[in-house]
Short mmCIF file of C-alpha atoms in Angstrom, two decimals:
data_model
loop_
_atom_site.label_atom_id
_atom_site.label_comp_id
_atom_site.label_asym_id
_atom_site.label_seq_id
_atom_site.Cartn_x
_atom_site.Cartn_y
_atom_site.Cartn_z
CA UNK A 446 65.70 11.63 193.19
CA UNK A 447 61.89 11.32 193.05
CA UNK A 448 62.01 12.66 196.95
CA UNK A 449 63.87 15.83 196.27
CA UNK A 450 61.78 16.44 193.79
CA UNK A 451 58.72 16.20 195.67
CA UNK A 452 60.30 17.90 198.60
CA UNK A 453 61.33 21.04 196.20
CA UNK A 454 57.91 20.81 194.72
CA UNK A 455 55.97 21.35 198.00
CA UNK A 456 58.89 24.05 199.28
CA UNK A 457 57.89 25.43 195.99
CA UNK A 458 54.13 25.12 196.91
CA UNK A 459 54.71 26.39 200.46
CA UNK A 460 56.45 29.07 199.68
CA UNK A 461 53.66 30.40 196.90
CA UNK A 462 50.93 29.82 199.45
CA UNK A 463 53.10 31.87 201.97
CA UNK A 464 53.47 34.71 199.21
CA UNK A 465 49.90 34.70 198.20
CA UNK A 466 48.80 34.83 201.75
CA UNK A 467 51.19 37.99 202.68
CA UNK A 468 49.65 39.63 199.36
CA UNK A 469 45.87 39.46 200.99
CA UNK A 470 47.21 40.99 203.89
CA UNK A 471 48.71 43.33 202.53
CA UNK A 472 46.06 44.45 200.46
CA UNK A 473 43.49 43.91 203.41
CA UNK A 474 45.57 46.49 205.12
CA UNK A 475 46.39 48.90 202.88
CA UNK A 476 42.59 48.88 201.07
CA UNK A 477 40.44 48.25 204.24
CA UNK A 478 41.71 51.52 206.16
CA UNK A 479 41.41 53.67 203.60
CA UNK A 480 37.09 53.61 203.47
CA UNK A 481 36.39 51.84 206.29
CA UNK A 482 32.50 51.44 207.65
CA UNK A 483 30.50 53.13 210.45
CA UNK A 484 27.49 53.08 212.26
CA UNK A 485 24.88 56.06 213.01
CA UNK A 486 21.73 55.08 214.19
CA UNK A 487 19.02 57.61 213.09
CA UNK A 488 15.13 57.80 213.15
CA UNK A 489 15.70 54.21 215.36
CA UNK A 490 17.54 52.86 212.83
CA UNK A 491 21.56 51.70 212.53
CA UNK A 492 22.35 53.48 209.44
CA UNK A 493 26.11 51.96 207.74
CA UNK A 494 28.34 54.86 205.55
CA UNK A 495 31.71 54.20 205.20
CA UNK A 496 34.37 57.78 205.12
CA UNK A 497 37.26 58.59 202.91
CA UNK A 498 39.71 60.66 204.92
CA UNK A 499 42.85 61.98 202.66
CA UNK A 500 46.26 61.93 204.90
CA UNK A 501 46.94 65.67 205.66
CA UNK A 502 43.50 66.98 205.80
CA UNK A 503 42.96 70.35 206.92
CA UNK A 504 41.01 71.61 209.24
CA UNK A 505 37.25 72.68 207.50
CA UNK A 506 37.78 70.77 205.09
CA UNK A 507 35.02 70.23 202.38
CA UNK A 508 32.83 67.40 202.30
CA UNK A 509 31.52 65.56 199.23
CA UNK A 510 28.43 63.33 199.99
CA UNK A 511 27.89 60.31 197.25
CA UNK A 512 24.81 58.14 197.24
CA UNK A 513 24.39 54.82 195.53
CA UNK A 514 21.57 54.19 192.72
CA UNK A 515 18.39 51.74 193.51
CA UNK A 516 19.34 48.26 194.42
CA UNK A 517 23.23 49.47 194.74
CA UNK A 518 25.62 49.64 197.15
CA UNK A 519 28.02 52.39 198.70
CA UNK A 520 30.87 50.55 197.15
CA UNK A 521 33.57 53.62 196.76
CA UNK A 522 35.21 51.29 193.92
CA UNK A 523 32.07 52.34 191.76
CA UNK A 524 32.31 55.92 192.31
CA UNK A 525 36.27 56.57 191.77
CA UNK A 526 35.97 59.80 193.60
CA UNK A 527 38.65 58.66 196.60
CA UNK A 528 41.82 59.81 194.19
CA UNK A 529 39.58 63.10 193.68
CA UNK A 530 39.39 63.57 196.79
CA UNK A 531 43.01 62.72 197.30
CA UNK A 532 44.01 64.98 194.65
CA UNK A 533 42.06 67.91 196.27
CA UNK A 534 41.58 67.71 199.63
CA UNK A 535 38.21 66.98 200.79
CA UNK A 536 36.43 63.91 202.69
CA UNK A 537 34.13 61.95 200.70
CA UNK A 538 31.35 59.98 202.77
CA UNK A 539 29.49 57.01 200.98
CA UNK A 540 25.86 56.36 203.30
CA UNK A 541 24.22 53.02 202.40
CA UNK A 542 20.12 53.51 201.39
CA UNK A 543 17.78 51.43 203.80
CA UNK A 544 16.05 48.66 202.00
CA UNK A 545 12.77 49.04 200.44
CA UNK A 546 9.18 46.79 200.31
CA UNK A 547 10.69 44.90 197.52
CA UNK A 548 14.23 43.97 199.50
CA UNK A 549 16.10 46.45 197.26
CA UNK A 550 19.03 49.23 198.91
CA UNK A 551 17.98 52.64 197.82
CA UNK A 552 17.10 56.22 198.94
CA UNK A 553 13.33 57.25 199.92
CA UNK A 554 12.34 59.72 196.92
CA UNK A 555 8.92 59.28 197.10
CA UNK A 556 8.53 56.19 194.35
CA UNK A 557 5.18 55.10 194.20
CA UNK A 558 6.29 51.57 195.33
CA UNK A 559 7.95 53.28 198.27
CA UNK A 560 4.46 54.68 199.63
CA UNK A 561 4.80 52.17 202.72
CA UNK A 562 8.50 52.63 203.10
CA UNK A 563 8.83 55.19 206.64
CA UNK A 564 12.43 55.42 205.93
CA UNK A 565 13.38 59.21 206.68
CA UNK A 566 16.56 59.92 204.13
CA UNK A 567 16.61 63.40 204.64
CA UNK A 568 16.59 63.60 207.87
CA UNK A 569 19.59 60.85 208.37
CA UNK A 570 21.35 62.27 205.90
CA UNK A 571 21.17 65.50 207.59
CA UNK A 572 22.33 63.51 210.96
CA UNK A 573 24.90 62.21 209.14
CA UNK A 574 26.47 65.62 207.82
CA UNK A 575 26.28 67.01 211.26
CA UNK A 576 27.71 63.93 212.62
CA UNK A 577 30.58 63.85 210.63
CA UNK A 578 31.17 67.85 210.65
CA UNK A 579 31.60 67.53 214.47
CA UNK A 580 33.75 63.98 214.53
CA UNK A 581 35.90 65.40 211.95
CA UNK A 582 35.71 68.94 211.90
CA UNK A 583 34.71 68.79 208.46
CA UNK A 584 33.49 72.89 207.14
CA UNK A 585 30.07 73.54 208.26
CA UNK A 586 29.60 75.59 204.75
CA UNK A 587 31.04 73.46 201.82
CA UNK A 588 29.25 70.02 202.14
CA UNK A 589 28.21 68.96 198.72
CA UNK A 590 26.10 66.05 197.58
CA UNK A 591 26.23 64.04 194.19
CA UNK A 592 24.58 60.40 193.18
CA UNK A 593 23.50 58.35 190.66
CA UNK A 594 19.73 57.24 189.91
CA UNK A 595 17.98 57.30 192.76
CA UNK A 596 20.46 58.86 194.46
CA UNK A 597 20.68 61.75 192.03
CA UNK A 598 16.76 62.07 192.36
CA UNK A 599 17.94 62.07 196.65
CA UNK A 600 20.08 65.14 195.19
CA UNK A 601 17.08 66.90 193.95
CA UNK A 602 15.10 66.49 196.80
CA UNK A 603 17.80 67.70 199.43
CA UNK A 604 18.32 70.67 197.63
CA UNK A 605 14.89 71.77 197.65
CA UNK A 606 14.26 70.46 201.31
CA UNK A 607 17.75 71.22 202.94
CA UNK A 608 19.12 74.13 200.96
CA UNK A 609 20.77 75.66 203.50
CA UNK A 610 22.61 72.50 204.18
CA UNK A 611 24.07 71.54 200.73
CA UNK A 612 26.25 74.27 198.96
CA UNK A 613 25.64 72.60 195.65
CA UNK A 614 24.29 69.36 194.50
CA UNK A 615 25.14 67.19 191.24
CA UNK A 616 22.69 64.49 190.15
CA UNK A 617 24.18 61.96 187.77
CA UNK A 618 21.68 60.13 185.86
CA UNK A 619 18.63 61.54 188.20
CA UNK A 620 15.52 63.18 187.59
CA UNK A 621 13.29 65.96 189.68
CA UNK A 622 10.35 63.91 190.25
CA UNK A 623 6.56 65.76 189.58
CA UNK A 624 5.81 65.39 193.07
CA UNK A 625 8.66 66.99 193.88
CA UNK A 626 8.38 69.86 191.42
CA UNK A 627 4.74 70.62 192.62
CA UNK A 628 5.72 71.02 195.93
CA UNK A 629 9.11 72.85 195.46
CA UNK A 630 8.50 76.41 197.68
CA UNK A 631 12.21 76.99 198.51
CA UNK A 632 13.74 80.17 197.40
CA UNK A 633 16.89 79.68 198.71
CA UNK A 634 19.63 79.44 195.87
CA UNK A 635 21.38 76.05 195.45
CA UNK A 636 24.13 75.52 192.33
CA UNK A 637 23.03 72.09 190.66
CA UNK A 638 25.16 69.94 188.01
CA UNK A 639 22.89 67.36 186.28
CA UNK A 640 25.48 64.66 184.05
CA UNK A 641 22.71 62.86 181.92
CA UNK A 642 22.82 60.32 178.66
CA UNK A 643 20.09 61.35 176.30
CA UNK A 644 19.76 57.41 175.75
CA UNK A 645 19.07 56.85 178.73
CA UNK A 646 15.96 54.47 178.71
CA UNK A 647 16.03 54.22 182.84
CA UNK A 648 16.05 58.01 183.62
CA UNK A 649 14.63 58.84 180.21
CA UNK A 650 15.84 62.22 178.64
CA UNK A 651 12.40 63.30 177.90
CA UNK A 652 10.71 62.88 180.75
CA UNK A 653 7.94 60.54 181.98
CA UNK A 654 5.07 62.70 182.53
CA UNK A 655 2.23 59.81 182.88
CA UNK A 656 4.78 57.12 184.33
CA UNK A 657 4.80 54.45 182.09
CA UNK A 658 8.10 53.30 183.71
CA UNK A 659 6.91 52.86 187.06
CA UNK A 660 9.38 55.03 188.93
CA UNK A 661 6.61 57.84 189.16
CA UNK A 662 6.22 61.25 186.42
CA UNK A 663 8.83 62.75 186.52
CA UNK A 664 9.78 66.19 184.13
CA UNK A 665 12.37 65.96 181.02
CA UNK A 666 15.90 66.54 182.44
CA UNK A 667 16.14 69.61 180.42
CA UNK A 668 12.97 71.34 181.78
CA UNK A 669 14.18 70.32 185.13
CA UNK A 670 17.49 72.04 184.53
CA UNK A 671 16.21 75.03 183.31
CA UNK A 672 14.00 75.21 186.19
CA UNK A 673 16.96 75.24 188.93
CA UNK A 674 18.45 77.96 186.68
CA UNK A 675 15.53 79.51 187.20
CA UNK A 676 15.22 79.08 190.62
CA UNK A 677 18.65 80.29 190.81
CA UNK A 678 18.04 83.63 189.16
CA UNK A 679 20.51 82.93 186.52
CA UNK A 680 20.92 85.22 183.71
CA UNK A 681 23.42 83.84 181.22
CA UNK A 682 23.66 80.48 179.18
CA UNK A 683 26.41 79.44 177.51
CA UNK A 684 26.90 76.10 175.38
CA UNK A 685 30.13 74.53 175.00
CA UNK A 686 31.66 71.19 173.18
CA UNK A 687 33.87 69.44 175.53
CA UNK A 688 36.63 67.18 174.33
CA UNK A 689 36.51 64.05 173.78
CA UNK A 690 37.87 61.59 176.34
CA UNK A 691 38.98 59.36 173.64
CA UNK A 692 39.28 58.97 169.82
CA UNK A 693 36.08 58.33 169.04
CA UNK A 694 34.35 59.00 171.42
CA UNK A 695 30.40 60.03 172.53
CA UNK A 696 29.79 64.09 172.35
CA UNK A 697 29.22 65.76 175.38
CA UNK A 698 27.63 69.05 175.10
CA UNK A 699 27.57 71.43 178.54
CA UNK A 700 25.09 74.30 179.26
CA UNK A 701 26.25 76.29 181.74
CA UNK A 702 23.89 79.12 183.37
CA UNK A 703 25.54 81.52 185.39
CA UNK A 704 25.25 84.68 186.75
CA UNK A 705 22.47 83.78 189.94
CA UNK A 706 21.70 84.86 192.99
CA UNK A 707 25.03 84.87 194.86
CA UNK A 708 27.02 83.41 192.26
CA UNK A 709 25.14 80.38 191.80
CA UNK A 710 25.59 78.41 188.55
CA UNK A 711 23.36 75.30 186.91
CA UNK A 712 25.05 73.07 184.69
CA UNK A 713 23.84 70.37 182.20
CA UNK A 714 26.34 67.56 180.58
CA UNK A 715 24.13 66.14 177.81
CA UNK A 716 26.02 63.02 176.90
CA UNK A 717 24.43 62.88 173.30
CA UNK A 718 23.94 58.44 173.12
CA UNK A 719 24.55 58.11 176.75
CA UNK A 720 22.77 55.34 178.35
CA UNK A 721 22.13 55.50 182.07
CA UNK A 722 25.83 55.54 183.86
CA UNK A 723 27.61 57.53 185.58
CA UNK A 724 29.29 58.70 182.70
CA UNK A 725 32.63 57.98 183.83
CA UNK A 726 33.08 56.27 179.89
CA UNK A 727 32.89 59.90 178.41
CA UNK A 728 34.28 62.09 180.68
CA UNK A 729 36.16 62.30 184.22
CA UNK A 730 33.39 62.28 186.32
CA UNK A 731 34.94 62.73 189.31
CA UNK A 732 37.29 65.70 188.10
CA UNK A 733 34.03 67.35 186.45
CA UNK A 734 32.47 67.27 189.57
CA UNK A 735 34.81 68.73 192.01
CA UNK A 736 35.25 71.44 189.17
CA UNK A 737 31.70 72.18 189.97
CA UNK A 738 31.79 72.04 193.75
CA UNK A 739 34.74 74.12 193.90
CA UNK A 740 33.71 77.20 192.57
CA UNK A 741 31.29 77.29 195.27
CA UNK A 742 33.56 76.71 198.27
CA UNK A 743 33.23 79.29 200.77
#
């Protein structure tokens, strides 16, 4: 009696280990496919992205770049913008930032810990677009760019350095660095959506004009805003509650300017208590931004 038990018990056993085993598979297959990694080298370096590719896609589709924050990873799991893309039809690419002096992932914005660093972002990120606009024949017009941190500060700087390139671009938690700023003589239009916290003590609301944080001065997110709508020739502001994404919930106030050259828009989420996030706790990030990008699709 003992023996049949012990034989049942390791069937038992067997058979769960079988199960378990089919499950990873399973989930290997049907997870690994759907954002799976490349390589581009660029400026004699093996850059890694990894490409979200809805089934169906047209022809021309849109493309939605999204970069990681300092010391991140292109993880698409931290981004949720796959079912957005799903949902909509575009291809969502997710590049991985080079490492820095201090062994840290990010994107070359011009830090002052990054003066060493001869990593050229803008230029493989420009690669990259073209790359994947030829492979895939993704639109040549409607590329768009969003990311978080340092990536949104990446979004700043492509728009003023490659605004021809980008159709619109959406910082999350970024900032337009003073160097940046100073040096700004673009006058082509480009449609940006900042999402910010205004407790944000990493990307601080107000500013840090004599950088006492260490990432550099950088201008108060509103000025910064303000300035694009500038920049953009916009001529009406409107201010508008949005609802709240739960009971309870943080306020998010949004300042649209519209009217610019062309069409172009600015927008500004201030997520009044907001720490530094990608905001995904107070609204639908994802949803909110592809409600930007799409009113610029060509």
């Amino acid at each position: 009696m003992r023996h049949l038990l012990k034989s049942a018990a390791a069937k038992g056993f067997l058979l769960t280990a079988l199960l378990l085993f089919a499950a990873s598979i399973c989930r290997a297959q049907s997870v690994a496919p759907e954002t799976p990694d490349y390589i581009l080298r660029s400026g004699g370096m093996e850059r890694t992205y990894k490409l979200h590719l809805p089934a169906g896609l047209p022809e021309n589709a849109p493309l939605v770049v999204v970069l990681h924050g300092y010391g991140g990873n292109n993880n698409p799991d931290r981004f949720a913008m796959n079912a957005t893309a799903d949902r909509h039809g575009f291809a969502v690419c997710y590049p991985q930032g080079a490492k820095d002096g201090r062994g840290k992932s990010c994107w070359n914005v011009g830090y002052p810990f990054q003066a060493d660093m001869t990593v050229d972002d803008v230029r493989f990120l420009t690669e990259l677009v073209r790359h994947l606009q030829k492979k895939h024949g993704l639109s040549r017009h409607n590329v768009f760019c969003t990311g978080m941190s340092n990536g949104g500060e990446m979004c700043y700087q492509l728009a003023a350095q490659r605004p021809r390139l980008f159709a619109a671009v959406a910082p999350v938690s970024g900032l337009m660095l003073d160097w940046l700023y100073k040096a700004d003589r673009s006058t082509a239009p480009v449609p940006l959506f900042e999402i910010h916290g205004t407790e944000d003590k990493t990307s601080a609301w107000l500013g840090d004009p004599q950088n006492k944080g260490g990432w550099g001065a950088y201008l108060p997110v509103p000025l910064a805003v303000h300035y694009w709508a500038a920049k953009n020739r916009c001529t009406v502001m409107q201010t508008d509650m949005l609802p709240a994404k739960a009971p309870g919930g943080r306020t998010v106030i949004a300042h649209r300017f519209t009217g610019g050259t062309g069409g172009s828009e600015v927008w500004l989420y201030e997520i009044v208590g907001g720490k530094h996030s990608w905001g995904e706790q107070d609204i639908d990030t994802g949803e909110e931004l592809w409600k930007f990008f799409s009113r610029f699709v060509k």
